Amino acid sequence: MPHGRFIAVEGAEGTGKTTQAGRLRAFLRAAGLQVVGAREPGGTRVGERIRQLVLHDNDLAVPRETELLLILAARSAFVRSVVEPALAGGSWVVSDRFDMSTLAYQGYGRGIGVEPIVPLNAYATSGLVPDLYIVLDLPVTEGMARQRRQGKGGDRFESAGASFHQRVREGYVELAATLANAVLVSGCGSPDEVESRIRREVVSRFPEASGSCGG
């Protein structure tokens, strides 16, 4: 049985990553692939509990270091309970966020820095790395405007302010430039236009995603 592929769709608030992760899953399923969808933090019962605490329990004061460790705890369960079994069974995993989000949000946005996070994340994931990071990029002002139009903006990260989100965006751009398994994709334009860009990137790296048996 062939080993599956792992794709993480990343990006700051309002870039459309959740929409595009869903569209990518549908595209891959139409190509005849078995696909598992999930989100981070979350994907497991314990992960969803942590997600609620970290994102939505705004009455709790959560230090940035505590926030980091909670997210890594959720990721540890996600990798072991969802990603590793799916890949071993030959399925593709398309995740709405993975570890690049932690580097961008906690490393850059919260100011912890990348270096302290890398070894902690490696322990949480047992060294698992996505085959491809799709990093959606959009000006912060446009991303925040999209959030307002959709009635969003109330969770702990969405409400963090423009300077925080600018640091997050800069983190994503810098990180994507350093990784051979990452591609920066413009989030500007319609969802169909963004989806088309993503499809081209995925098929160019993984011909089997075209549904043509690698031909």
PDB file of C-alpha atoms in Angstrom:
ATOM      1  CA  MET A   1       0.000   0.000   0.000  1.00  0.00           C
ATOM      2  CA  PRO A   2       1.494   3.390  -0.958  1.00  0.00           C
ATOM      3  CA  HIS A   3       2.163   5.857   1.812  1.00  0.00           C
ATOM      4  CA  GLY A   4      -0.106   8.884   1.762  1.00  0.00           C
ATOM      5  CA  ARG A   5       0.746  12.559   1.383  1.00  0.00           C
ATOM      6  CA  PHE A   6       0.398  15.329   3.950  1.00  0.00           C
ATOM      7  CA  ILE A   7      -0.519  18.859   2.838  1.00  0.00           C
ATOM      8  CA  ALA A   8      -0.933  21.758   5.263  1.00  0.00           C
ATOM      9  CA  VAL A   9      -2.833  24.854   4.145  1.00  0.00           C
ATOM     10  CA  GLU A  10      -1.461  27.814   6.070  1.00  0.00           C
ATOM     11  CA  GLY A  11      -2.051  31.534   6.237  1.00  0.00           C
ATOM     12  CA  ALA A  12      -3.009  34.483   8.384  1.00  0.00           C
ATOM     13  CA  GLU A  13      -6.558  35.499   9.246  1.00  0.00           C
ATOM     14  CA  GLY A  14      -8.820  36.168   6.275  1.00  0.00           C
ATOM     15  CA  THR A  15      -6.590  34.576   3.651  1.00  0.00           C
ATOM     16  CA  GLY A  16      -9.216  31.941   2.802  1.00  0.00           C
ATOM     17  CA  LYS A  17      -7.272  28.911   3.994  1.00  0.00           C
ATOM     18  CA  THR A  18     -10.293  27.087   5.447  1.00  0.00           C
ATOM     19  CA  THR A  19     -12.229  27.518   2.197  1.00  0.00           C
ATOM     20  CA  GLN A  20      -9.258  26.444   0.110  1.00  0.00           C
ATOM     21  CA  ALA A  21      -8.451  23.453   2.300  1.00  0.00           C
ATOM     22  CA  GLY A  22     -11.992  22.219   1.722  1.00  0.00           C
ATOM     23  CA  ARG A  23     -11.762  22.793  -2.019  1.00  0.00           C
ATOM     24  CA  LEU A  24      -8.422  21.005  -2.211  1.00  0.00           C
ATOM     25  CA  ARG A  25      -9.856  17.978  -0.422  1.00  0.00           C
ATOM     26  CA  ALA A  26     -12.728  17.862  -2.921  1.00  0.00           C
ATOM     27  CA  PHE A  27     -10.305  18.142  -5.839  1.00  0.00           C
ATOM     28  CA  LEU A  28      -8.134  15.304  -4.562  1.00  0.00           C
ATOM     29  CA  ARG A  29     -11.143  13.071  -3.899  1.00  0.00           C
ATOM     30  CA  ALA A  30     -12.342  13.705  -7.448  1.00  0.00           C
ATOM     31  CA  ALA A  31      -8.919  12.473  -8.611  1.00  0.00           C
ATOM     32  CA  GLY A  32      -9.691   9.155  -6.912  1.00  0.00           C
ATOM     33  CA  LEU A  33      -7.576   9.641  -3.791  1.00  0.00           C
ATOM     34  CA  GLN A  34      -8.558   8.803  -0.240  1.00  0.00           C
ATOM     35  CA  VAL A  35      -8.462  12.080   1.697  1.00  0.00           C
ATOM     36  CA  VAL A  36      -8.672  12.877   5.404  1.00  0.00           C
ATOM     37  CA  GLY A  37      -9.506  16.431   6.391  1.00  0.00           C
ATOM     38  CA  ALA A  38      -8.713  18.037   9.724  1.00  0.00           C
ATOM     39  CA  ARG A  39      -7.940  21.333  11.387  1.00  0.00           C
ATOM     40  CA  GLU A  40      -5.403  22.591  13.870  1.00  0.00           C
ATOM     41  CA  PRO A  41      -5.569  23.041  16.740  1.00  0.00           C
ATOM     42  CA  GLY A  42      -8.153  20.294  16.912  1.00  0.00           C
ATOM     43  CA  GLY A  43      -8.839  17.126  14.983  1.00  0.00           C
ATOM     44  CA  THR A  44      -9.209  15.000  18.110  1.00  0.00           C
ATOM     45  CA  ARG A  45     -11.442  15.219  21.173  1.00  0.00           C
ATOM     46  CA  VAL A  46      -8.629  16.519  23.338  1.00  0.00           C
ATOM     47  CA  GLY A  47      -7.481  18.838  20.562  1.00  0.00           C
ATOM     48  CA  GLU A  48     -10.933  20.369  20.189  1.00  0.00           C
ATOM     49  CA  ARG A  49     -11.099  20.985  23.953  1.00  0.00           C
ATOM     50  CA  ILE A  50      -7.754  22.756  23.776  1.00  0.00           C
ATOM     51  CA  ARG A  51      -8.929  24.709  20.730  1.00  0.00           C
ATOM     52  CA  GLN A  52     -11.904  26.009  22.681  1.00  0.00           C
ATOM     53  CA  LEU A  53      -9.690  27.093  25.547  1.00  0.00           C
ATOM     54  CA  VAL A  54      -7.016  28.738  23.420  1.00  0.00           C
ATOM     55  CA  LEU A  55      -9.245  30.476  20.879  1.00  0.00           C
ATOM     56  CA  HIS A  56     -12.558  31.172  22.553  1.00  0.00           C
ATOM     57  CA  ASP A  57     -12.262  31.246  26.343  1.00  0.00           C
ATOM     58  CA  ASN A  58     -11.382  34.922  26.346  1.00  0.00           C
ATOM     59  CA  ASP A  59     -12.197  35.281  30.036  1.00  0.00           C
ATOM     60  CA  LEU A  60      -9.016  33.319  30.815  1.00  0.00           C
ATOM     61  CA  ALA A  61      -5.647  35.045  30.860  1.00  0.00           C
ATOM     62  CA  VAL A  62      -3.328  32.727  28.904  1.00  0.00           C
ATOM     63  CA  PRO A  63       0.383  33.640  28.925  1.00  0.00           C
ATOM     64  CA  ARG A  64       2.041  33.281  25.549  1.00  0.00           C
ATOM     65  CA  GLU A  65       4.198  30.370  26.744  1.00  0.00           C
ATOM     66  CA  THR A  66       1.122  28.554  28.042  1.00  0.00           C
ATOM     67  CA  GLU A  67      -0.647  29.178  24.746  1.00  0.00           C
ATOM     68  CA  LEU A  68       2.297  27.664  22.881  1.00  0.00           C
ATOM     69  CA  LEU A  69       2.432  24.542  25.019  1.00  0.00           C
ATOM     70  CA  LEU A  70      -1.315  23.976  24.809  1.00  0.00           C
ATOM     71  CA  ILE A  71      -1.205  24.137  21.007  1.00  0.00           C
ATOM     72  CA  LEU A  72       1.717  21.710  20.925  1.00  0.00           C
ATOM     73  CA  ALA A  73      -0.180  19.340  23.213  1.00  0.00           C
ATOM     74  CA  ALA A  74      -3.117  19.376  20.806  1.00  0.00           C
ATOM     75  CA  ARG A  75      -0.740  18.767  17.911  1.00  0.00           C
ATOM     76  CA  SER A  76       0.819  15.762  19.589  1.00  0.00           C
ATOM     77  CA  ALA A  77      -2.585  14.084  19.811  1.00  0.00           C
ATOM     78  CA  PHE A  78      -3.457  15.137  16.253  1.00  0.00           C
ATOM     79  CA  VAL A  79      -0.297  13.628  14.778  1.00  0.00           C
ATOM     80  CA  ARG A  80      -0.583  10.341  16.620  1.00  0.00           C
ATOM     81  CA  SER A  81      -4.337   9.827  16.370  1.00  0.00           C
ATOM     82  CA  VAL A  82      -5.102  11.289  12.936  1.00  0.00           C
ATOM     83  CA  VAL A  83      -2.150  12.011  10.674  1.00  0.00           C
ATOM     84  CA  GLU A  84       0.130   9.031  11.210  1.00  0.00           C
ATOM     85  CA  PRO A  85      -2.637   6.382  10.888  1.00  0.00           C
ATOM     86  CA  ALA A  86      -4.059   8.075   7.780  1.00  0.00           C
ATOM     87  CA  LEU A  87      -0.685   8.285   6.039  1.00  0.00           C
ATOM     88  CA  ALA A  88       0.164   4.709   6.954  1.00  0.00           C
ATOM     89  CA  GLY A  89      -3.136   3.626   5.407  1.00  0.00           C
ATOM     90  CA  GLY A  90      -2.337   5.374   2.135  1.00  0.00           C
ATOM     91  CA  SER A  91      -4.673   8.349   2.617  1.00  0.00           C
ATOM     92  CA  TRP A  92      -3.819  11.949   1.898  1.00  0.00           C
ATOM     93  CA  VAL A  93      -4.204  14.387   4.779  1.00  0.00           C
ATOM     94  CA  VAL A  94      -5.158  18.003   4.067  1.00  0.00           C
ATOM     95  CA  SER A  95      -4.970  20.017   7.255  1.00  0.00           C
ATOM     96  CA  ASP A  96      -6.284  23.505   7.875  1.00  0.00           C
ATOM     97  CA  ARG A  97      -3.082  24.708   9.627  1.00  0.00           C
ATOM     98  CA  PHE A  98      -0.164  22.797  11.071  1.00  0.00           C
ATOM     99  CA  ASP A  99       3.150  23.708  12.672  1.00  0.00           C
ATOM    100  CA  MET A 100       3.979  26.692  10.480  1.00  0.00           C
ATOM    101  CA  SER A 101       1.066  28.449  12.163  1.00  0.00           C
ATOM    102  CA  THR A 102       2.796  28.034  15.514  1.00  0.00           C
ATOM    103  CA  LEU A 103       6.016  29.536  14.212  1.00  0.00           C
ATOM    104  CA  ALA A 104       4.112  32.437  12.636  1.00  0.00           C
ATOM    105  CA  TYR A 105       1.604  33.136  15.417  1.00  0.00           C
ATOM    106  CA  GLN A 106       3.547  32.313  18.570  1.00  0.00           C
ATOM    107  CA  GLY A 107       7.054  32.763  17.178  1.00  0.00           C
ATOM    108  CA  TYR A 108       6.564  35.987  15.247  1.00  0.00           C
ATOM    109  CA  GLY A 109       3.187  37.279  16.401  1.00  0.00           C
ATOM    110  CA  ARG A 110       3.626  36.695  20.141  1.00  0.00           C
ATOM    111  CA  GLY A 111       7.347  37.403  20.008  1.00  0.00           C
ATOM    112  CA  ILE A 112       8.566  34.087  21.423  1.00  0.00           C
ATOM    113  CA  GLY A 113      10.890  33.577  18.471  1.00  0.00           C
ATOM    114  CA  VAL A 114      11.344  30.578  16.218  1.00  0.00           C
ATOM    115  CA  GLU A 115      14.374  28.976  17.877  1.00  0.00           C
ATOM    116  CA  PRO A 116      12.696  28.008  21.177  1.00  0.00           C
ATOM    117  CA  ILE A 117       9.696  26.532  19.354  1.00  0.00           C
ATOM    118  CA  VAL A 118      11.465  24.291  16.835  1.00  0.00           C
ATOM    119  CA  PRO A 119      12.692  21.568  19.250  1.00  0.00           C
ATOM    120  CA  LEU A 120       9.428  21.573  21.204  1.00  0.00           C
ATOM    121  CA  ASN A 121       7.448  21.165  18.006  1.00  0.00           C
ATOM    122  CA  ALA A 122       9.747  18.390  16.796  1.00  0.00           C
ATOM    123  CA  TYR A 123       9.048  16.497  20.004  1.00  0.00           C
ATOM    124  CA  ALA A 124       5.288  17.025  19.693  1.00  0.00           C
ATOM    125  CA  THR A 125       5.237  15.801  16.085  1.00  0.00           C
ATOM    126  CA  SER A 126       7.916  13.093  16.358  1.00  0.00           C
ATOM    127  CA  GLY A 127       9.600  14.952  13.518  1.00  0.00           C
ATOM    128  CA  LEU A 128       6.667  14.645  11.112  1.00  0.00           C
ATOM    129  CA  VAL A 129       6.824  17.287   8.375  1.00  0.00           C
ATOM    130  CA  PRO A 130       4.179  17.936   5.687  1.00  0.00           C
ATOM    131  CA  ASP A 131       5.031  17.008   2.119  1.00  0.00           C
ATOM    132  CA  LEU A 132       3.814  20.468   1.161  1.00  0.00           C
ATOM    133  CA  TYR A 133       2.889  23.698   2.904  1.00  0.00           C
ATOM    134  CA  ILE A 134       0.536  25.893   0.880  1.00  0.00           C
ATOM    135  CA  VAL A 135       0.917  29.360   2.403  1.00  0.00           C
ATOM    136  CA  LEU A 136      -1.812  31.780   1.392  1.00  0.00           C
ATOM    137  CA  ASP A 137      -0.712  35.403   1.452  1.00  0.00           C
ATOM    138  CA  LEU A 138      -2.832  38.535   1.584  1.00  0.00           C
ATOM    139  CA  PRO A 139      -2.307  42.115   2.798  1.00  0.00           C
ATOM    140  CA  VAL A 140      -3.333  42.401   6.437  1.00  0.00           C
ATOM    141  CA  THR A 141      -5.851  45.154   5.719  1.00  0.00           C
ATOM    142  CA  GLU A 142      -7.641  42.967   3.160  1.00  0.00           C
ATOM    143  CA  GLY A 143      -7.601  39.933   5.434  1.00  0.00           C
ATOM    144  CA  MET A 144      -9.107  41.909   8.300  1.00  0.00           C
ATOM    145  CA  ALA A 145     -11.716  43.428   5.979  1.00  0.00           C
ATOM    146  CA  ARG A 146     -12.728  39.950   4.838  1.00  0.00           C
ATOM    147  CA  GLN A 147     -13.080  38.882   8.468  1.00  0.00           C
ATOM    148  CA  ARG A 148     -15.361  41.833   9.190  1.00  0.00           C
ATOM    149  CA  ARG A 149     -17.518  41.122   6.141  1.00  0.00           C
ATOM    150  CA  GLN A 150     -17.923  37.532   7.335  1.00  0.00           C
ATOM    151  CA  GLY A 151     -18.813  38.622  10.853  1.00  0.00           C
ATOM    152  CA  LYS A 152     -15.610  37.200  12.317  1.00  0.00           C
ATOM    153  CA  GLY A 153     -13.031  38.746  14.586  1.00  0.00           C
ATOM    154  CA  GLY A 154     -13.928  37.585  18.071  1.00  0.00           C
ATOM    155  CA  ASP A 155     -11.471  34.818  18.929  1.00  0.00           C
ATOM    156  CA  ARG A 156      -8.186  35.357  20.733  1.00  0.00           C
ATOM    157  CA  PHE A 157      -6.130  35.654  17.553  1.00  0.00           C
ATOM    158  CA  GLU A 158      -8.630  37.427  15.311  1.00  0.00           C
ATOM    159  CA  SER A 159      -8.967  40.223  17.866  1.00  0.00           C
ATOM    160  CA  ALA A 160      -5.229  40.631  18.465  1.00  0.00           C
ATOM    161  CA  GLY A 161      -4.849  43.801  16.370  1.00  0.00           C
ATOM    162  CA  ALA A 162      -3.232  44.895  13.120  1.00  0.00           C
ATOM    163  CA  SER A 163       0.377  44.982  14.369  1.00  0.00           C
ATOM    164  CA  PHE A 164       0.107  41.378  15.567  1.00  0.00           C
ATOM    165  CA  HIS A 165      -1.311  40.241  12.242  1.00  0.00           C
ATOM    166  CA  GLN A 166       1.379  42.113  10.324  1.00  0.00           C
ATOM    167  CA  ARG A 167       4.052  40.242  12.274  1.00  0.00           C
ATOM    168  CA  VAL A 168       2.241  36.976  11.554  1.00  0.00           C
ATOM    169  CA  ARG A 169       2.118  37.723   7.839  1.00  0.00           C
ATOM    170  CA  GLU A 170       5.795  38.637   7.749  1.00  0.00           C
ATOM    171  CA  GLY A 171       6.568  35.407   9.578  1.00  0.00           C
ATOM    172  CA  TYR A 172       4.718  33.326   7.031  1.00  0.00           C
ATOM    173  CA  VAL A 173       6.479  35.018   4.120  1.00  0.00           C
ATOM    174  CA  GLU A 174       9.903  34.537   5.680  1.00  0.00           C
ATOM    175  CA  LEU A 175       9.234  30.934   6.642  1.00  0.00           C
ATOM    176  CA  ALA A 176       7.875  30.018   3.212  1.00  0.00           C
ATOM    177  CA  ALA A 177      11.007  31.439   1.604  1.00  0.00           C
ATOM    178  CA  THR A 178      13.261  29.153   3.658  1.00  0.00           C
ATOM    179  CA  LEU A 179      11.513  25.816   3.062  1.00  0.00           C
ATOM    180  CA  ALA A 180      11.784  23.747  -0.099  1.00  0.00           C
ATOM    181  CA  ASN A 181       8.454  22.076   0.737  1.00  0.00           C
ATOM    182  CA  ALA A 182       6.567  25.387   1.014  1.00  0.00           C
ATOM    183  CA  VAL A 183       4.961  27.529  -1.652  1.00  0.00           C
ATOM    184  CA  LEU A 184       3.596  31.038  -1.192  1.00  0.00           C
ATOM    185  CA  VAL A 185       0.294  31.492  -3.041  1.00  0.00           C
ATOM    186  CA  SER A 186      -1.485  34.803  -3.479  1.00  0.00           C
ATOM    187  CA  GLY A 187      -4.831  34.870  -1.702  1.00  0.00           C
ATOM    188  CA  CYS A 188      -5.996  37.830  -3.783  1.00  0.00           C
ATOM    189  CA  GLY A 189      -8.899  37.434  -6.172  1.00  0.00           C
ATOM    190  CA  SER A 190     -11.916  35.170  -6.158  1.00  0.00           C
ATOM    191  CA  PRO A 191     -11.957  31.768  -4.432  1.00  0.00           C
ATOM    192  CA  ASP A 192     -11.943  30.135  -7.870  1.00  0.00           C
ATOM    193  CA  GLU A 193      -8.808  32.039  -8.873  1.00  0.00           C
ATOM    194  CA  VAL A 194      -7.005  31.082  -5.672  1.00  0.00           C
ATOM    195  CA  GLU A 195      -8.089  27.459  -6.040  1.00  0.00           C
ATOM    196  CA  SER A 196      -6.681  27.363  -9.555  1.00  0.00           C
ATOM    197  CA  ARG A 197      -3.290  28.577  -8.295  1.00  0.00           C
ATOM    198  CA  ILE A 198      -3.268  25.936  -5.578  1.00  0.00           C
ATOM    199  CA  ARG A 199      -4.226  23.137  -7.962  1.00  0.00           C
ATOM    200  CA  ARG A 200      -1.335  24.034 -10.273  1.00  0.00           C
ATOM    201  CA  GLU A 201       1.132  23.883  -7.390  1.00  0.00           C
ATOM    202  CA  VAL A 202      -0.180  20.584  -6.076  1.00  0.00           C
ATOM    203  CA  VAL A 203      -0.306  18.820  -9.442  1.00  0.00           C
ATOM    204  CA  SER A 204       3.173  20.072 -10.386  1.00  0.00           C
ATOM    205  CA  ARG A 205       4.573  18.381  -7.280  1.00  0.00           C
ATOM    206  CA  PHE A 206       2.320  15.345  -7.131  1.00  0.00           C
ATOM    207  CA  PRO A 207       1.214  14.194 -10.616  1.00  0.00           C
ATOM    208  CA  GLU A 208      -1.051  11.567  -9.077  1.00  0.00           C
ATOM    209  CA  ALA A 209      -3.252  14.431  -7.856  1.00  0.00           C
ATOM    210  CA  SER A 210      -4.293  15.101 -11.444  1.00  0.00           C
ATOM    211  CA  GLY A 211      -6.156  11.789 -11.583  1.00  0.00           C
ATOM    212  CA  SER A 212      -4.051  10.653 -14.518  1.00  0.00           C
ATOM    213  CA  CYS A 213      -2.157   7.897 -12.688  1.00  0.00           C
ATOM    214  CA  GLY A 214       1.002   9.943 -12.702  1.00  0.00           C
ATOM    215  CA  GLY A 215       0.953  10.372 -16.465  1.00  0.00           C
TER     216      GLY A 215
END
